Amino acid sequence: MTERAPGQPSGYIRDHGVHPPLDSPGYRSTALRHPKRDLVLLPHMLTEVTAPLLGEDRVGESDNDLTRQHADEPLGQRIIVHGRVRDSDGRPVTHTLVEIWQANAAGRYRHVADNWPAPLDPNFTGVGRTMTDAQGRYRFVTIQPGAYPWRNHDNAWRPAHIHFSLFGRAFTQRLVTQMYFPGDPLFFQDPIWNSIPDPGARERLVARYDHDATEPEWALAYEWDIVLRGREATPFESEVDDE
């Protein structure tokens, strides 16, 4: 049901049947991150809605191909991830910035806080960006990410996933979500996945294997559409998650 929850300011509406609650006890980090006081809507002044401009000039030639950002090829299964960004009425969201970040094939991020004993890949940074085209389409070439342990609960492993960040033209228009892969055996114990109340909404986070877009002897393909609003909305995180 879409309604204004206690503590939320007028003008802020969150669909509690789709999006995770701000405080999800199963996901231990939310105890430290969720708001402890009533939210306050700050007015958007000229700076918030016009700067910085996040457009085509922010995207480099190889930013959408994470396998070509270094001198040599990264290790792992090469994949293509593509889809469309749409609004609630099905209209394409055009010329908007899409960013991704992910673990490498061994399940490790290139990040100072990630030091579990899995190898780093010198030819894989795990970060990419692109702009949607006139039909709202995006496309990345990357490496299938690995699962990794985290200390949320006993023997906890995150399912393989890719983080997505969508911008309008400024930081105040940012949305963050995750894409999962079909048939992952770790869904059952992942509190981020299970914090989404509606099982149907969870399934909208799972990409579809796309054999038609798979390139012979080169890369498997997955299709994943992102819907920003409405009944078919993609569940979004309430905050940036580094894991």
PDB file of C-alpha atoms in Angstrom:
ATOM      1  CA  MET A   1       0.000   0.000   0.000  1.00  0.00           C
ATOM      2  CA  THR A   2       1.248   3.471  -0.857  1.00  0.00           C
ATOM      3  CA  GLU A   3       0.849   5.905   2.015  1.00  0.00           C
ATOM      4  CA  ARG A   4       2.697   8.374   4.163  1.00  0.00           C
ATOM      5  CA  ALA A   5       4.202   6.490   7.099  1.00  0.00           C
ATOM      6  CA  PRO A   6       4.554   7.952  10.613  1.00  0.00           C
ATOM      7  CA  GLY A   7       7.597  10.182  10.737  1.00  0.00           C
ATOM      8  CA  GLN A   8       7.555  10.893   7.014  1.00  0.00           C
ATOM      9  CA  PRO A   9       7.058  14.500   5.946  1.00  0.00           C
ATOM     10  CA  SER A  10       4.152  15.620   3.828  1.00  0.00           C
ATOM     11  CA  GLY A  11       5.026  15.165   0.151  1.00  0.00           C
ATOM     12  CA  TYR A  12       7.100  12.029   0.731  1.00  0.00           C
ATOM     13  CA  ILE A  13       5.298   8.840  -0.313  1.00  0.00           C
ATOM     14  CA  ARG A  14       6.836   5.371  -0.113  1.00  0.00           C
ATOM     15  CA  ASP A  15       5.192   2.163  -1.349  1.00  0.00           C
ATOM     16  CA  HIS A  16       5.624  -0.118   1.650  1.00  0.00           C
ATOM     17  CA  GLY A  17       4.425  -3.153  -0.280  1.00  0.00           C
ATOM     18  CA  VAL A  18       7.320  -2.892  -2.724  1.00  0.00           C
ATOM     19  CA  HIS A  19      10.251  -1.104  -1.126  1.00  0.00           C
ATOM     20  CA  PRO A  20      12.087  -2.434   1.945  1.00  0.00           C
ATOM     21  CA  PRO A  21      11.383  -0.805   5.309  1.00  0.00           C
ATOM     22  CA  LEU A  22      14.023   1.677   6.413  1.00  0.00           C
ATOM     23  CA  ASP A  23      14.684  -0.484   9.486  1.00  0.00           C
ATOM     24  CA  SER A  24      14.908  -4.189   8.571  1.00  0.00           C
ATOM     25  CA  PRO A  25      16.055  -6.185  11.649  1.00  0.00           C
ATOM     26  CA  GLY A  26      17.283  -9.080   9.516  1.00  0.00           C
ATOM     27  CA  TYR A  27      19.660  -6.691   7.751  1.00  0.00           C
ATOM     28  CA  ARG A  28      21.742  -5.652  10.745  1.00  0.00           C
ATOM     29  CA  SER A  29      23.297  -2.551   9.184  1.00  0.00           C
ATOM     30  CA  THR A  30      19.939  -0.780   9.064  1.00  0.00           C
ATOM     31  CA  ALA A  31      20.038  -0.478  12.876  1.00  0.00           C
ATOM     32  CA  LEU A  32      22.873   1.996  12.385  1.00  0.00           C
ATOM     33  CA  ARG A  33      21.636   3.612   9.175  1.00  0.00           C
ATOM     34  CA  HIS A  34      17.882   4.096   9.381  1.00  0.00           C
ATOM     35  CA  PRO A  35      16.525   7.513  10.443  1.00  0.00           C
ATOM     36  CA  LYS A  36      15.929   7.874  14.192  1.00  0.00           C
ATOM     37  CA  ARG A  37      13.970  11.114  13.875  1.00  0.00           C
ATOM     38  CA  ASP A  38      11.130  12.339  11.713  1.00  0.00           C
ATOM     39  CA  LEU A  39      12.235  13.094   8.171  1.00  0.00           C
ATOM     40  CA  VAL A  40      12.299  16.675   6.974  1.00  0.00           C
ATOM     41  CA  LEU A  41      11.753  17.635   3.352  1.00  0.00           C
ATOM     42  CA  LEU A  42      14.358  20.209   2.399  1.00  0.00           C
ATOM     43  CA  PRO A  43      13.446  22.640  -0.371  1.00  0.00           C
ATOM     44  CA  HIS A  44      15.279  22.077  -3.637  1.00  0.00           C
ATOM     45  CA  MET A  45      16.983  25.292  -4.591  1.00  0.00           C
ATOM     46  CA  LEU A  46      18.622  26.063  -7.935  1.00  0.00           C
ATOM     47  CA  THR A  47      21.860  24.324  -6.922  1.00  0.00           C
ATOM     48  CA  GLU A  48      20.133  21.035  -6.023  1.00  0.00           C
ATOM     49  CA  VAL A  49      18.169  20.734  -9.257  1.00  0.00           C
ATOM     50  CA  THR A  50      20.733  22.014 -11.752  1.00  0.00           C
ATOM     51  CA  ALA A  51      24.205  20.989 -10.528  1.00  0.00           C
ATOM     52  CA  PRO A  52      26.275  19.014 -11.045  1.00  0.00           C
ATOM     53  CA  LEU A  53      25.088  18.227 -14.553  1.00  0.00           C
ATOM     54  CA  LEU A  54      25.219  14.460 -14.999  1.00  0.00           C
ATOM     55  CA  GLY A  55      25.101  14.015 -18.749  1.00  0.00           C
ATOM     56  CA  GLU A  56      26.987  12.662 -21.731  1.00  0.00           C
ATOM     57  CA  ASP A  57      30.181  14.536 -20.892  1.00  0.00           C
ATOM     58  CA  ARG A  58      30.537  12.385 -17.763  1.00  0.00           C
ATOM     59  CA  VAL A  59      30.818   9.148 -19.757  1.00  0.00           C
ATOM     60  CA  GLY A  60      34.090   7.923 -21.283  1.00  0.00           C
ATOM     61  CA  GLU A  61      34.484   5.720 -24.351  1.00  0.00           C
ATOM     62  CA  SER A  62      35.035   2.461 -22.424  1.00  0.00           C
ATOM     63  CA  ASP A  63      32.968   3.239 -19.337  1.00  0.00           C
ATOM     64  CA  ASN A  64      30.203   0.826 -20.321  1.00  0.00           C
ATOM     65  CA  ASP A  65      32.627  -2.041 -21.063  1.00  0.00           C
ATOM     66  CA  LEU A  66      34.255  -3.102 -17.807  1.00  0.00           C
ATOM     67  CA  THR A  67      36.380  -5.658 -19.671  1.00  0.00           C
ATOM     68  CA  ARG A  68      38.251  -2.977 -21.674  1.00  0.00           C
ATOM     69  CA  GLN A  69      39.212  -0.533 -18.937  1.00  0.00           C
ATOM     70  CA  HIS A  70      42.677  -2.037 -18.328  1.00  0.00           C
ATOM     71  CA  ALA A  71      45.601  -3.298 -20.368  1.00  0.00           C
ATOM     72  CA  ASP A  72      44.555  -6.963 -20.187  1.00  0.00           C
ATOM     73  CA  GLU A  73      41.326  -8.965 -19.948  1.00  0.00           C
ATOM     74  CA  PRO A  74      39.818  -9.565 -16.500  1.00  0.00           C
ATOM     75  CA  LEU A  75      39.256 -13.116 -15.285  1.00  0.00           C
ATOM     76  CA  GLY A  76      35.794 -14.655 -15.244  1.00  0.00           C
ATOM     77  CA  GLN A  77      32.726 -15.264 -17.391  1.00  0.00           C
ATOM     78  CA  ARG A  78      32.099 -12.321 -19.721  1.00  0.00           C
ATOM     79  CA  ILE A  79      28.466 -11.172 -19.720  1.00  0.00           C
ATOM     80  CA  ILE A  80      26.302  -8.525 -21.402  1.00  0.00           C
ATOM     81  CA  VAL A  81      23.725  -6.765 -19.210  1.00  0.00           C
ATOM     82  CA  HIS A  82      21.140  -4.715 -21.077  1.00  0.00           C
ATOM     83  CA  GLY A  83      17.614  -3.432 -20.732  1.00  0.00           C
ATOM     84  CA  ARG A  84      15.410  -0.377 -20.685  1.00  0.00           C
ATOM     85  CA  VAL A  85      14.639   2.278 -18.097  1.00  0.00           C
ATOM     86  CA  ARG A  86      10.916   3.057 -18.129  1.00  0.00           C
ATOM     87  CA  ASP A  87       8.448   5.257 -16.281  1.00  0.00           C
ATOM     88  CA  SER A  88       5.169   4.032 -14.767  1.00  0.00           C
ATOM     89  CA  ASP A  89       3.234   4.433 -18.012  1.00  0.00           C
ATOM     90  CA  GLY A  90       5.835   2.537 -20.040  1.00  0.00           C
ATOM     91  CA  ARG A  91       7.503   5.567 -21.555  1.00  0.00           C
ATOM     92  CA  PRO A  92      11.277   5.275 -21.945  1.00  0.00           C
ATOM     93  CA  VAL A  93      13.467   7.368 -19.650  1.00  0.00           C
ATOM     94  CA  THR A  94      15.902   8.787 -22.161  1.00  0.00           C
ATOM     95  CA  HIS A  95      19.404  10.212 -21.850  1.00  0.00           C
ATOM     96  CA  THR A  96      19.744   9.444 -18.140  1.00  0.00           C
ATOM     97  CA  LEU A  97      22.949   8.371 -16.414  1.00  0.00           C
ATOM     98  CA  VAL A  98      23.175   4.737 -15.276  1.00  0.00           C
ATOM     99  CA  GLU A  99      26.099   3.615 -13.114  1.00  0.00           C
ATOM    100  CA  ILE A 100      27.004   0.126 -11.884  1.00  0.00           C
ATOM    101  CA  TRP A 101      29.467  -1.315  -9.391  1.00  0.00           C
ATOM    102  CA  GLN A 102      30.128  -4.932  -8.492  1.00  0.00           C
ATOM    103  CA  ALA A 103      32.473  -7.545  -7.080  1.00  0.00           C
ATOM    104  CA  ASN A 104      34.889  -9.394  -9.357  1.00  0.00           C
ATOM    105  CA  ALA A 105      34.575 -13.041 -10.410  1.00  0.00           C
ATOM    106  CA  ALA A 106      35.961 -14.167  -7.043  1.00  0.00           C
ATOM    107  CA  GLY A 107      33.418 -12.091  -5.133  1.00  0.00           C
ATOM    108  CA  ARG A 108      35.757  -9.319  -4.015  1.00  0.00           C
ATOM    109  CA  TYR A 109      35.425  -5.554  -4.386  1.00  0.00           C
ATOM    110  CA  ARG A 110      38.356  -3.279  -5.095  1.00  0.00           C
ATOM    111  CA  HIS A 111      37.789  -1.483  -1.823  1.00  0.00           C
ATOM    112  CA  VAL A 112      39.989  -0.976   1.236  1.00  0.00           C
ATOM    113  CA  ALA A 113      37.290  -2.405   3.521  1.00  0.00           C
ATOM    114  CA  ASP A 114      36.963  -5.648   1.524  1.00  0.00           C
ATOM    115  CA  ASN A 115      39.806  -7.882   2.667  1.00  0.00           C
ATOM    116  CA  TRP A 116      38.412 -11.412   2.792  1.00  0.00           C
ATOM    117  CA  PRO A 117      40.861 -13.990   1.290  1.00  0.00           C
ATOM    118  CA  ALA A 118      39.706 -13.898  -2.331  1.00  0.00           C
ATOM    119  CA  PRO A 119      41.999 -12.633  -5.106  1.00  0.00           C
ATOM    120  CA  LEU A 120      41.867  -9.135  -6.496  1.00  0.00           C
ATOM    121  CA  ASP A 121      41.927  -8.865 -10.277  1.00  0.00           C
ATOM    122  CA  PRO A 122      44.384  -6.192 -11.496  1.00  0.00           C
ATOM    123  CA  ASN A 123      42.377  -5.896 -14.724  1.00  0.00           C
ATOM    124  CA  PHE A 124      38.966  -5.365 -13.147  1.00  0.00           C
ATOM    125  CA  THR A 125      37.884  -2.296 -11.207  1.00  0.00           C
ATOM    126  CA  GLY A 126      34.175  -3.192 -11.140  1.00  0.00           C
ATOM    127  CA  VAL A 127      32.736   0.242 -11.948  1.00  0.00           C
ATOM    128  CA  GLY A 128      30.931   1.376 -15.106  1.00  0.00           C
ATOM    129  CA  ARG A 129      28.562   4.032 -16.435  1.00  0.00           C
ATOM    130  CA  THR A 130      26.521   4.760 -19.525  1.00  0.00           C
ATOM    131  CA  MET A 131      23.645   6.913 -20.782  1.00  0.00           C
ATOM    132  CA  THR A 132      20.288   5.540 -21.874  1.00  0.00           C
ATOM    133  CA  ASP A 133      19.528   6.187 -25.533  1.00  0.00           C
ATOM    134  CA  ALA A 134      16.447   7.691 -27.179  1.00  0.00           C
ATOM    135  CA  GLN A 135      14.492   4.484 -26.436  1.00  0.00           C
ATOM    136  CA  GLY A 136      15.636   4.323 -22.808  1.00  0.00           C
ATOM    137  CA  ARG A 137      18.029   1.436 -23.495  1.00  0.00           C
ATOM    138  CA  TYR A 138      21.314   0.811 -21.678  1.00  0.00           C
ATOM    139  CA  ARG A 139      24.041  -1.801 -22.205  1.00  0.00           C
ATOM    140  CA  PHE A 140      27.081  -2.956 -20.234  1.00  0.00           C
ATOM    141  CA  VAL A 141      29.740  -5.589 -20.897  1.00  0.00           C
ATOM    142  CA  THR A 142      31.196  -6.928 -17.666  1.00  0.00           C
ATOM    143  CA  ILE A 143      32.174 -10.070 -15.740  1.00  0.00           C
ATOM    144  CA  GLN A 144      29.805 -12.380 -13.873  1.00  0.00           C
ATOM    145  CA  PRO A 145      30.256 -11.356 -10.214  1.00  0.00           C
ATOM    146  CA  GLY A 146      30.926 -13.960  -7.554  1.00  0.00           C
ATOM    147  CA  ALA A 147      29.131 -14.480  -4.254  1.00  0.00           C
ATOM    148  CA  TYR A 148      30.919 -13.279  -1.132  1.00  0.00           C
ATOM    149  CA  PRO A 149      30.679 -13.650   2.642  1.00  0.00           C
ATOM    150  CA  TRP A 150      29.556 -10.894   4.928  1.00  0.00           C
ATOM    151  CA  ARG A 151      29.096 -10.743   8.678  1.00  0.00           C
ATOM    152  CA  ASN A 152      25.387 -10.093   8.876  1.00  0.00           C
ATOM    153  CA  HIS A 153      24.623 -13.508  10.396  1.00  0.00           C
ATOM    154  CA  ASP A 154      26.170 -16.966  10.738  1.00  0.00           C
ATOM    155  CA  ASN A 155      27.589 -18.347   7.461  1.00  0.00           C
ATOM    156  CA  ALA A 156      26.129 -15.398   5.551  1.00  0.00           C
ATOM    157  CA  TRP A 157      26.803 -15.081   1.800  1.00  0.00           C
ATOM    158  CA  ARG A 158      25.459 -12.447  -0.556  1.00  0.00           C
ATOM    159  CA  PRO A 159      23.944 -13.760  -3.804  1.00  0.00           C
ATOM    160  CA  ALA A 160      25.739 -12.608  -6.960  1.00  0.00           C
ATOM    161  CA  HIS A 161      24.464  -9.141  -7.837  1.00  0.00           C
ATOM    162  CA  ILE A 162      25.263  -5.881  -9.584  1.00  0.00           C
ATOM    163  CA  HIS A 163      24.497  -2.523  -7.973  1.00  0.00           C
ATOM    164  CA  PHE A 164      22.730   0.049 -10.153  1.00  0.00           C
ATOM    165  CA  SER A 165      22.570   3.790  -9.579  1.00  0.00           C
ATOM    166  CA  LEU A 166      20.254   5.911 -11.735  1.00  0.00           C
ATOM    167  CA  PHE A 167      20.525   9.663 -11.949  1.00  0.00           C
ATOM    168  CA  GLY A 168      18.369  12.300 -13.499  1.00  0.00           C
ATOM    169  CA  ARG A 169      20.468  15.389 -14.067  1.00  0.00           C
ATOM    170  CA  ALA A 170      21.542  15.966 -10.456  1.00  0.00           C
ATOM    171  CA  PHE A 171      22.406  14.083  -7.247  1.00  0.00           C
ATOM    172  CA  THR A 172      19.001  14.788  -5.689  1.00  0.00           C
ATOM    173  CA  GLN A 173      17.407  12.651  -8.418  1.00  0.00           C
ATOM    174  CA  ARG A 174      19.420   9.524  -7.592  1.00  0.00           C
ATOM    175  CA  LEU A 175      17.933   6.026  -7.108  1.00  0.00           C
ATOM    176  CA  VAL A 176      19.901   2.916  -6.097  1.00  0.00           C
ATOM    177  CA  THR A 177      18.964  -0.744  -6.569  1.00  0.00           C
ATOM    178  CA  GLN A 178      20.475  -4.192  -7.241  1.00  0.00           C
ATOM    179  CA  MET A 179      20.155  -6.728 -10.054  1.00  0.00           C
ATOM    180  CA  TYR A 180      20.317 -10.452  -9.262  1.00  0.00           C
ATOM    181  CA  PHE A 181      20.812 -13.506 -11.462  1.00  0.00           C
ATOM    182  CA  PRO A 182      18.252 -16.258 -12.063  1.00  0.00           C
ATOM    183  CA  GLY A 183      18.343 -19.459 -10.024  1.00  0.00           C
ATOM    184  CA  ASP A 184      20.719 -18.225  -7.338  1.00  0.00           C
ATOM    185  CA  PRO A 185      20.761 -20.705  -4.398  1.00  0.00           C
ATOM    186  CA  LEU A 186      21.547 -17.981  -1.840  1.00  0.00           C
ATOM    187  CA  PHE A 187      18.279 -16.035  -2.045  1.00  0.00           C
ATOM    188  CA  PHE A 188      16.777 -17.919   0.905  1.00  0.00           C
ATOM    189  CA  GLN A 189      19.160 -16.421   3.475  1.00  0.00           C
ATOM    190  CA  ASP A 190      19.836 -12.977   2.060  1.00  0.00           C
ATOM    191  CA  PRO A 191      18.191 -10.354   4.297  1.00  0.00           C
ATOM    192  CA  ILE A 192      18.402  -7.606   1.670  1.00  0.00           C
ATOM    193  CA  TRP A 193      16.461  -9.746  -0.817  1.00  0.00           C
ATOM    194  CA  ASN A 194      14.017 -10.890   1.873  1.00  0.00           C
ATOM    195  CA  SER A 195      13.426  -7.382   3.233  1.00  0.00           C
ATOM    196  CA  ILE A 196      11.235  -6.701   0.184  1.00  0.00           C
ATOM    197  CA  PRO A 197       7.698  -7.505   1.401  1.00  0.00           C
ATOM    198  CA  ASP A 198       6.147  -8.559  -1.921  1.00  0.00           C
ATOM    199  CA  PRO A 199       7.590 -11.773  -3.472  1.00  0.00           C
ATOM    200  CA  GLY A 200       6.538 -10.520  -6.895  1.00  0.00           C
ATOM    201  CA  ALA A 201       8.506  -7.317  -6.360  1.00  0.00           C
ATOM    202  CA  ARG A 202      11.562  -9.387  -5.414  1.00  0.00           C
ATOM    203  CA  GLU A 203      11.362 -11.237  -8.715  1.00  0.00           C
ATOM    204  CA  ARG A 204      11.520  -7.917 -10.564  1.00  0.00           C
ATOM    205  CA  LEU A 205      15.113  -7.645  -9.334  1.00  0.00           C
ATOM    206  CA  VAL A 206      16.106 -10.850 -11.165  1.00  0.00           C
ATOM    207  CA  ALA A 207      17.511 -10.535 -14.676  1.00  0.00           C
ATOM    208  CA  ARG A 208      16.364 -12.793 -17.510  1.00  0.00           C
ATOM    209  CA  TYR A 209      18.856 -14.866 -19.484  1.00  0.00           C
ATOM    210  CA  ASP A 210      18.666 -13.556 -23.049  1.00  0.00           C
ATOM    211  CA  HIS A 211      19.876 -16.094 -25.574  1.00  0.00           C
ATOM    212  CA  ASP A 212      19.100 -13.853 -28.552  1.00  0.00           C
ATOM    213  CA  ALA A 213      21.442 -11.161 -27.235  1.00  0.00           C
ATOM    214  CA  THR A 214      24.126 -13.680 -26.255  1.00  0.00           C
ATOM    215  CA  GLU A 215      27.134 -13.313 -28.537  1.00  0.00           C
ATOM    216  CA  PRO A 216      28.551 -16.619 -29.835  1.00  0.00           C
ATOM    217  CA  GLU A 217      31.963 -17.496 -28.422  1.00  0.00           C
ATOM    218  CA  TRP A 218      32.069 -14.194 -26.602  1.00  0.00           C
ATOM    219  CA  ALA A 219      29.531 -13.404 -23.857  1.00  0.00           C
ATOM    220  CA  LEU A 220      26.289 -14.559 -22.233  1.00  0.00           C
ATOM    221  CA  ALA A 221      23.540 -11.934 -22.091  1.00  0.00           C
ATOM    222  CA  TYR A 222      21.028 -10.939 -19.431  1.00  0.00           C
ATOM    223  CA  GLU A 223      18.124  -8.537 -19.843  1.00  0.00           C
ATOM    224  CA  TRP A 224      16.869  -6.402 -16.954  1.00  0.00           C
ATOM    225  CA  ASP A 225      14.385  -3.548 -17.227  1.00  0.00           C
ATOM    226  CA  ILE A 226      14.132  -0.868 -14.558  1.00  0.00           C
ATOM    227  CA  VAL A 227      10.731   0.701 -13.860  1.00  0.00           C
ATOM    228  CA  LEU A 228      10.848   3.873 -11.793  1.00  0.00           C
ATOM    229  CA  ARG A 229       7.263   4.139 -10.526  1.00  0.00           C
ATOM    230  CA  GLY A 230       3.887   2.448 -10.364  1.00  0.00           C
ATOM    231  CA  ARG A 231       2.744  -1.095  -9.686  1.00  0.00           C
ATOM    232  CA  GLU A 232       5.619  -2.600 -11.623  1.00  0.00           C
ATOM    233  CA  ALA A 233       8.251  -0.417  -9.972  1.00  0.00           C
ATOM    234  CA  THR A 234      11.677  -1.869  -9.385  1.00  0.00           C
ATOM    235  CA  PRO A 235      12.380  -2.011  -5.621  1.00  0.00           C
ATOM    236  CA  PHE A 236      14.948   0.595  -4.657  1.00  0.00           C
ATOM    237  CA  GLU A 237      17.253   0.777  -1.681  1.00  0.00           C
ATOM    238  CA  SER A 238      16.698   3.536   0.827  1.00  0.00           C
ATOM    239  CA  GLU A 239      20.411   4.238   0.969  1.00  0.00           C
ATOM    240  CA  VAL A 240      23.641   3.386  -0.810  1.00  0.00           C
ATOM    241  CA  ASP A 241      24.821  -0.063   0.235  1.00  0.00           C
ATOM    242  CA  ASP A 242      28.510  -0.918  -0.034  1.00  0.00           C
ATOM    243  CA  GLU A 243      28.118  -4.664   0.265  1.00  0.00           C
TER     244      GLU A 243
END
